[in-house]
Amino acid sequence: MPSVIKAEKLRFAYRRVPVLENVSFDVQSGDYVGIIGPNGGGKTTLLKLLLGLEQGAGNIFLFGTPLAQFKAWNKIGYLAQKSPVSQSRFPISAEEVVLMGLPQRLGSAVSRADLKQVHTAMQKTHTRDYAGTIFHDLSIGQQQRVLLARALVSNPEILILDEPSTALDAQSREMFFNLLGELNQQHGVTILLITHDTGEVGKHISKFMYVDKTVVFFGTKSEFCHSAAVAKQLGPFAQHTIDHLHNHHGHCPLGEDCTECAHAEGKHA
Ligand code: ADP
């Protein structure tokens, strides 16, 4: 699979306070990466570096092109932690919010092709029924799906999301994650997602990235379960708890032999 995001030795500081050091990884087309780690560990900053919203040291390649020369931003959809649209009270319809995700063509009216793209994105996110509703009158879950439609409207190959589920209730959260899973599995969209919902998201993701000032771990779910670096960072108990959450039925690859699993399940003192 081709590399779509490559980071080499990234380093970043906010006003001389180091936030990220020696960050290197390679995300491949079709990956669904769950980015986890402690608060303040640098997850949001890392996504901002990848999107060119912050600049640090090191190299970033998007679809093989160095970030400084990269222009095809329509290939990347981004859903930030706090969207300015959610905070503004401007009476704008859901459909208009989605339209805002397309490049602005000053002076020209909205074309039929633009509207078709808006409708397709709203179909994918199951939001077409309230296209004409004022964005602010929608529930938080509906708003979040409209914002996802906006991130998807230019048909991106990569979707980058920063804790999109924090404000959602359990039902909307499950629906939202199922939707992302569908986009990844059926439409081949590469996804990078910061989340604390290791249980729910673990059903869909293909890889974990654990960020704490550097990339402590990046690999598949089963590699996560066996990683000595993760055990050192989290302790085997939390490592296996996360593994159990994503496996749901506690199918640790080590099976009965895994003492940490037995401990996590309260099987021994
Ligand atoms: P995470 O997403 O893992 O919670 P962040 O990337 O948001 O971590 O933050 C990493 C560190 O950088 C934290 O210590 C945070 O306080 C600091 N930080 C984040 N944004 C800024 C900023 N705009 N100015 C100064 N410090 C910041």
Short mmCIF file of C-alpha atoms and ligand atoms in Angstrom, two decimals:
data_model
loop_
_atom_site.label_atom_id
_atom_site.label_comp_id
_atom_site.label_asym_id
_atom_site.label_seq_id
_atom_site.Cartn_x
_atom_site.Cartn_y
_atom_site.Cartn_z
CA MET A 1 0.00 0.00 0.00
CA PRO A 2 1.38 3.45 -0.87
CA SER A 3 2.39 5.86 1.85
CA VAL A 4 -0.06 8.76 2.19
CA ILE A 5 1.40 10.52 5.24
CA LYS A 6 5.04 10.21 6.15
CA ALA A 7 6.65 12.00 9.09
CA GLU A 8 10.41 12.08 9.63
CA LYS A 9 11.99 13.27 12.87
CA LEU A 10 9.38 15.92 13.67
CA ARG A 11 10.13 18.26 16.54
CA PHE A 12 7.91 21.04 17.82
CA ALA A 13 7.83 23.48 20.74
CA TYR A 14 5.34 26.16 21.81
CA ARG A 15 7.43 29.16 22.87
CA ARG A 16 10.46 26.96 23.62
CA VAL A 17 8.41 24.43 25.61
CA PRO A 18 9.02 21.11 23.82
CA VAL A 19 5.81 19.32 22.88
CA LEU A 20 6.93 16.72 20.33
CA GLU A 21 10.36 15.15 19.77
CA ASN A 22 11.69 12.69 17.21
CA VAL A 23 8.32 11.76 15.72
CA SER A 24 8.55 9.44 12.70
CA PHE A 25 5.86 7.24 11.15
CA ASP A 26 4.35 6.19 7.87
CA VAL A 27 0.57 5.97 7.34
CA GLN A 28 -0.49 3.87 4.38
CA SER A 29 -3.48 4.20 2.12
CA GLY A 30 -6.50 2.49 3.71
CA ASP A 31 -5.16 2.64 7.29
CA TYR A 32 -7.61 3.58 10.04
CA VAL A 33 -5.43 4.93 12.83
CA GLY A 34 -6.75 5.52 16.35
CA ILE A 35 -4.49 8.14 17.99
CA ILE A 36 -4.46 7.77 21.74
CA GLY A 37 -2.35 9.00 24.67
CA PRO A 38 -2.52 11.21 27.76
CA ASN A 39 -3.97 14.74 27.74
CA GLY A 40 -1.31 17.24 26.75
CA GLY A 41 0.75 14.49 25.06
CA GLY A 42 0.82 16.39 21.75
CA LYS A 43 -1.89 14.58 19.70
CA THR A 44 -3.69 17.73 18.48
CA THR A 45 -0.36 19.46 17.81
CA LEU A 46 0.76 16.49 15.72
CA LEU A 47 -2.37 16.68 13.54
CA LYS A 48 -1.85 20.44 13.15
CA LEU A 49 1.73 19.84 11.98
CA LEU A 50 0.49 17.31 9.41
CA LEU A 51 -2.05 19.83 8.13
CA GLY A 52 0.52 22.64 7.96
CA LEU A 53 -1.37 24.64 10.63
CA GLU A 54 1.76 24.67 12.82
CA GLN A 55 5.36 24.49 11.67
CA GLY A 56 8.13 22.56 13.36
CA ALA A 57 11.40 20.84 12.44
CA GLY A 58 11.61 17.62 10.43
CA ASN A 59 9.97 16.43 7.21
CA ILE A 60 6.36 15.72 6.33
CA PHE A 61 5.28 14.15 3.03
CA LEU A 62 1.64 14.05 1.95
CA PHE A 63 1.00 11.59 -0.89
CA GLY A 64 4.78 11.62 -1.42
CA THR A 65 4.99 15.43 -1.79
CA PRO A 66 6.89 17.54 0.77
CA LEU A 67 4.37 19.56 2.82
CA ALA A 68 5.75 22.91 1.63
CA GLN A 69 4.94 21.98 -1.98
CA PHE A 70 1.67 20.18 -1.30
CA LYS A 71 -1.34 21.85 -2.90
CA ALA A 72 -3.99 19.13 -3.22
CA TRP A 73 -5.73 20.02 0.06
CA ASN A 74 -9.06 18.82 -1.36
CA LYS A 75 -7.64 15.30 -0.86
CA ILE A 76 -7.63 15.82 2.92
CA GLY A 77 -10.74 16.42 5.05
CA TYR A 78 -10.33 17.77 8.58
CA LEU A 79 -12.78 17.86 11.47
CA ALA A 80 -11.31 19.98 14.26
CA GLN A 81 -12.06 19.62 17.97
CA LYS A 82 -14.01 22.88 18.02
CA SER A 83 -15.54 24.07 14.79
CA PRO A 84 -16.16 27.82 14.48
CA VAL A 85 -19.54 26.92 12.88
CA SER A 86 -20.68 25.16 16.07
CA GLN A 87 -19.85 28.24 18.09
CA SER A 88 -21.41 30.83 15.84
CA ARG A 89 -25.18 31.56 16.04
CA PHE A 90 -25.36 32.57 12.40
CA PRO A 91 -28.61 31.15 10.91
CA ILE A 92 -27.12 28.95 8.23
CA SER A 93 -28.67 25.74 6.92
CA ALA A 94 -27.04 22.31 7.24
CA GLU A 95 -26.66 22.21 3.46
CA GLU A 96 -24.85 25.57 3.44
CA VAL A 97 -22.48 24.32 6.15
CA VAL A 98 -21.56 21.34 3.94
CA LEU A 99 -21.13 23.61 0.91
CA MET A 100 -18.53 25.59 2.89
CA GLY A 101 -16.26 22.54 2.61
CA LEU A 102 -15.84 23.10 -1.13
CA PRO A 103 -13.22 25.54 -2.42
CA GLN A 104 -14.71 29.03 -2.64
CA ARG A 105 -15.07 30.32 -6.16
CA LEU A 106 -15.46 34.03 -5.63
CA GLY A 107 -18.09 35.73 -7.72
CA SER A 108 -19.48 32.53 -9.19
CA ALA A 109 -22.81 30.99 -8.24
CA VAL A 110 -23.03 27.52 -6.71
CA SER A 111 -22.90 25.05 -9.60
CA ARG A 112 -25.00 21.94 -10.09
CA ALA A 113 -21.83 19.87 -9.71
CA ASP A 114 -21.17 21.51 -6.31
CA LEU A 115 -24.71 20.74 -5.17
CA LYS A 116 -24.38 17.15 -6.32
CA GLN A 117 -21.23 16.77 -4.23
CA VAL A 118 -23.01 18.30 -1.23
CA HIS A 119 -25.90 15.87 -1.61
CA THR A 120 -23.59 12.88 -1.96
CA ALA A 121 -21.67 13.84 1.20
CA MET A 122 -24.98 14.32 3.06
CA GLN A 123 -26.19 10.95 1.84
CA LYS A 124 -23.03 9.23 3.08
CA THR A 125 -23.46 10.80 6.53
CA HIS A 126 -27.24 10.25 6.66
CA THR A 127 -27.96 13.98 6.95
CA ARG A 128 -29.98 14.68 3.78
CA ASP A 129 -33.29 14.71 5.64
CA TYR A 130 -32.39 17.93 7.40
CA ALA A 131 -30.45 19.68 4.61
CA GLY A 132 -32.70 22.78 4.92
CA THR A 133 -32.74 22.89 8.74
CA ILE A 134 -30.84 25.66 10.51
CA PHE A 135 -27.60 24.10 11.74
CA HIS A 136 -28.13 25.33 15.30
CA ASP A 137 -31.53 23.70 15.58
CA LEU A 138 -29.97 20.24 15.07
CA SER A 139 -28.92 17.96 17.91
CA ILE A 140 -25.20 17.77 18.71
CA GLY A 141 -25.02 14.33 17.06
CA GLN A 142 -26.70 15.62 13.90
CA GLN A 143 -24.45 18.70 13.85
CA GLN A 144 -21.41 16.48 14.11
CA ARG A 145 -22.54 14.37 11.14
CA VAL A 146 -23.16 17.56 9.11
CA LEU A 147 -19.62 18.70 9.95
CA LEU A 148 -18.38 15.28 8.86
CA ALA A 149 -20.26 15.77 5.56
CA ARG A 150 -18.47 19.11 5.20
CA ALA A 151 -15.10 17.39 5.74
CA LEU A 152 -16.09 14.79 3.13
CA VAL A 153 -17.61 17.03 0.48
CA SER A 154 -14.49 17.35 -1.67
CA ASN A 155 -14.20 13.54 -1.71
CA PRO A 156 -10.99 13.40 0.34
CA GLU A 157 -8.74 10.36 0.38
CA ILE A 158 -7.69 11.12 3.95
CA LEU A 159 -9.93 12.14 6.81
CA ILE A 160 -8.35 13.67 9.93
CA LEU A 161 -10.53 13.98 13.04
CA ASP A 162 -9.73 15.44 16.46
CA GLU A 163 -11.90 13.89 19.19
CA PRO A 164 -15.13 14.16 17.19
CA SER A 165 -17.17 12.14 19.68
CA THR A 166 -16.57 14.01 22.93
CA ALA A 167 -19.94 15.80 22.94
CA LEU A 168 -21.99 12.85 21.69
CA ASP A 169 -24.24 10.55 23.71
CA ALA A 170 -23.55 6.82 23.55
CA GLN A 171 -26.02 6.14 20.72
CA SER A 172 -24.84 9.00 18.49
CA ARG A 173 -21.26 8.01 19.22
CA GLU A 174 -21.80 4.45 18.05
CA MET A 175 -23.56 5.71 14.91
CA PHE A 176 -20.73 8.15 14.22
CA PHE A 177 -18.03 5.50 14.59
CA ASN A 178 -19.99 3.03 12.45
CA LEU A 179 -20.14 5.72 9.78
CA LEU A 180 -16.37 6.28 9.89
CA GLY A 181 -15.88 2.50 9.72
CA GLU A 182 -18.08 2.39 6.60
CA LEU A 183 -16.11 5.23 4.95
CA ASN A 184 -12.89 3.35 5.61
CA GLN A 185 -14.09 -0.13 4.62
CA GLN A 186 -16.41 0.67 1.73
CA HIS A 187 -14.94 3.87 0.31
CA GLY A 188 -11.25 3.22 1.14
CA VAL A 189 -10.84 6.52 3.02
CA THR A 190 -7.67 6.62 5.15
CA ILE A 191 -8.59 7.86 8.63
CA LEU A 192 -6.55 9.41 11.45
CA LEU A 193 -8.68 9.87 14.53
CA ILE A 194 -7.79 11.22 17.96
CA THR A 195 -10.05 9.55 20.46
CA HIS A 196 -10.52 8.54 24.06
CA ASP A 197 -13.20 6.06 23.02
CA THR A 198 -10.82 3.14 22.77
CA GLY A 199 -13.68 0.68 23.27
CA GLU A 200 -16.08 1.87 20.59
CA VAL A 201 -13.50 2.90 18.02
CA GLY A 202 -11.44 -0.25 18.57
CA LYS A 203 -14.08 -2.25 16.68
CA HIS A 204 -13.16 -0.43 13.47
CA ILE A 205 -9.59 0.84 13.56
CA SER A 206 -6.71 -1.09 12.01
CA LYS A 207 -3.85 0.57 13.91
CA PHE A 208 -3.14 2.37 17.16
CA MET A 209 -0.77 5.32 17.50
CA TYR A 210 0.17 6.13 21.10
CA VAL A 211 1.48 9.68 21.41
CA ASP A 212 3.17 11.01 24.52
CA LYS A 213 5.70 13.69 23.49
CA THR A 214 6.80 11.23 20.80
CA VAL A 215 5.21 8.28 19.01
CA VAL A 216 5.61 5.66 21.72
CA PHE A 217 3.86 3.04 19.59
CA PHE A 218 2.46 2.76 16.06
CA GLY A 219 1.21 -0.59 14.81
CA THR A 220 -1.66 -3.02 14.55
CA LYS A 221 -4.05 -3.83 17.40
CA SER A 222 -2.42 -7.16 18.15
CA GLU A 223 1.07 -5.61 18.09
CA PHE A 224 -0.29 -3.09 20.60
CA CYS A 225 -1.20 -5.93 22.94
CA HIS A 226 2.35 -7.29 22.79
CA SER A 227 4.30 -4.04 22.71
CA ALA A 228 6.90 -3.73 25.45
CA ALA A 229 7.03 0.06 24.83
CA VAL A 230 3.28 0.33 25.52
CA ALA A 231 3.54 -1.90 28.59
CA LYS A 232 6.32 0.33 29.91
CA GLN A 233 4.30 3.47 29.26
CA LEU A 234 0.83 2.35 30.31
CA GLY A 235 1.54 -0.64 32.49
CA PRO A 236 0.42 -4.08 31.26
CA PHE A 237 -2.92 -3.73 33.04
CA ALA A 238 -4.09 -0.69 31.04
CA GLN A 239 -2.54 -2.09 27.87
CA HIS A 240 -4.61 -5.23 28.18
CA THR A 241 -7.71 -3.35 29.24
CA ILE A 242 -7.54 -1.39 25.99
CA ASP A 243 -6.89 -4.60 24.10
CA HIS A 244 -9.90 -6.22 25.74
CA LEU A 245 -12.07 -3.24 24.93
CA HIS A 246 -11.26 -3.43 21.26
CA ASN A 247 -11.57 -7.20 21.16
CA HIS A 248 -14.78 -6.91 23.17
CA HIS A 249 -14.80 -10.53 24.26
CA GLY A 250 -11.35 -10.47 25.75
CA HIS A 251 -9.67 -12.53 23.05
CA CYS A 252 -6.09 -11.74 23.93
CA PRO A 253 -3.75 -13.41 21.45
CA LEU A 254 -1.88 -14.86 24.45
CA GLY A 255 -5.08 -16.62 25.56
CA GLU A 256 -5.09 -18.46 28.89
CA ASP A 257 -1.34 -17.96 29.29
CA CYS A 258 -1.66 -14.22 29.68
CA THR A 259 -1.27 -13.32 33.34
CA GLU A 260 -2.09 -9.65 32.73
CA CYS A 261 -5.38 -10.62 31.12
CA ALA A 262 -6.24 -12.84 34.03
CA HIS A 263 -5.42 -9.93 36.29
CA ALA A 264 -7.50 -7.48 34.22
CA GLU A 265 -10.43 -9.86 34.38
CA GLY A 266 -10.01 -10.32 38.12
CA LYS A 267 -9.20 -14.00 37.75
CA HIS A 268 -6.40 -13.90 40.21
CA ALA A 269 -5.41 -11.82 43.16
P1 ADP B 1 -3.23 16.53 23.35
O1 ADP B 1 -3.97 16.74 22.07
O2 ADP B 1 -2.49 15.22 23.38
O3 ADP B 1 -4.07 16.73 24.57
P2 ADP B 1 -1.96 19.07 22.68
O4 ADP B 1 -1.26 18.90 21.38
O5 ADP B 1 -3.28 19.75 22.69
O6 ADP B 1 -2.05 17.64 23.41
O7 ADP B 1 -1.01 19.86 23.66
C1 ADP B 1 0.35 19.50 23.89
C2 ADP B 1 0.98 20.52 24.84
O8 ADP B 1 1.08 21.77 24.19
C3 ADP B 1 0.18 20.77 26.11
O9 ADP B 1 1.07 20.93 27.17
C4 ADP B 1 -0.57 22.04 25.81
O10 ADP B 1 -0.82 22.75 27.00
C5 ADP B 1 0.42 22.78 24.93
N1 ADP B 1 -0.26 23.67 23.96
C6 ADP B 1 -1.23 23.31 23.10
N2 ADP B 1 -1.61 24.34 22.32
C7 ADP B 1 -0.84 25.40 22.71
C8 ADP B 1 -0.73 26.77 22.30
N3 ADP B 1 -1.49 27.24 21.31
N4 ADP B 1 0.16 27.55 22.94
C9 ADP B 1 0.97 27.07 23.92
N5 ADP B 1 0.92 25.79 24.36
C10 ADP B 1 0.03 24.96 23.77
#
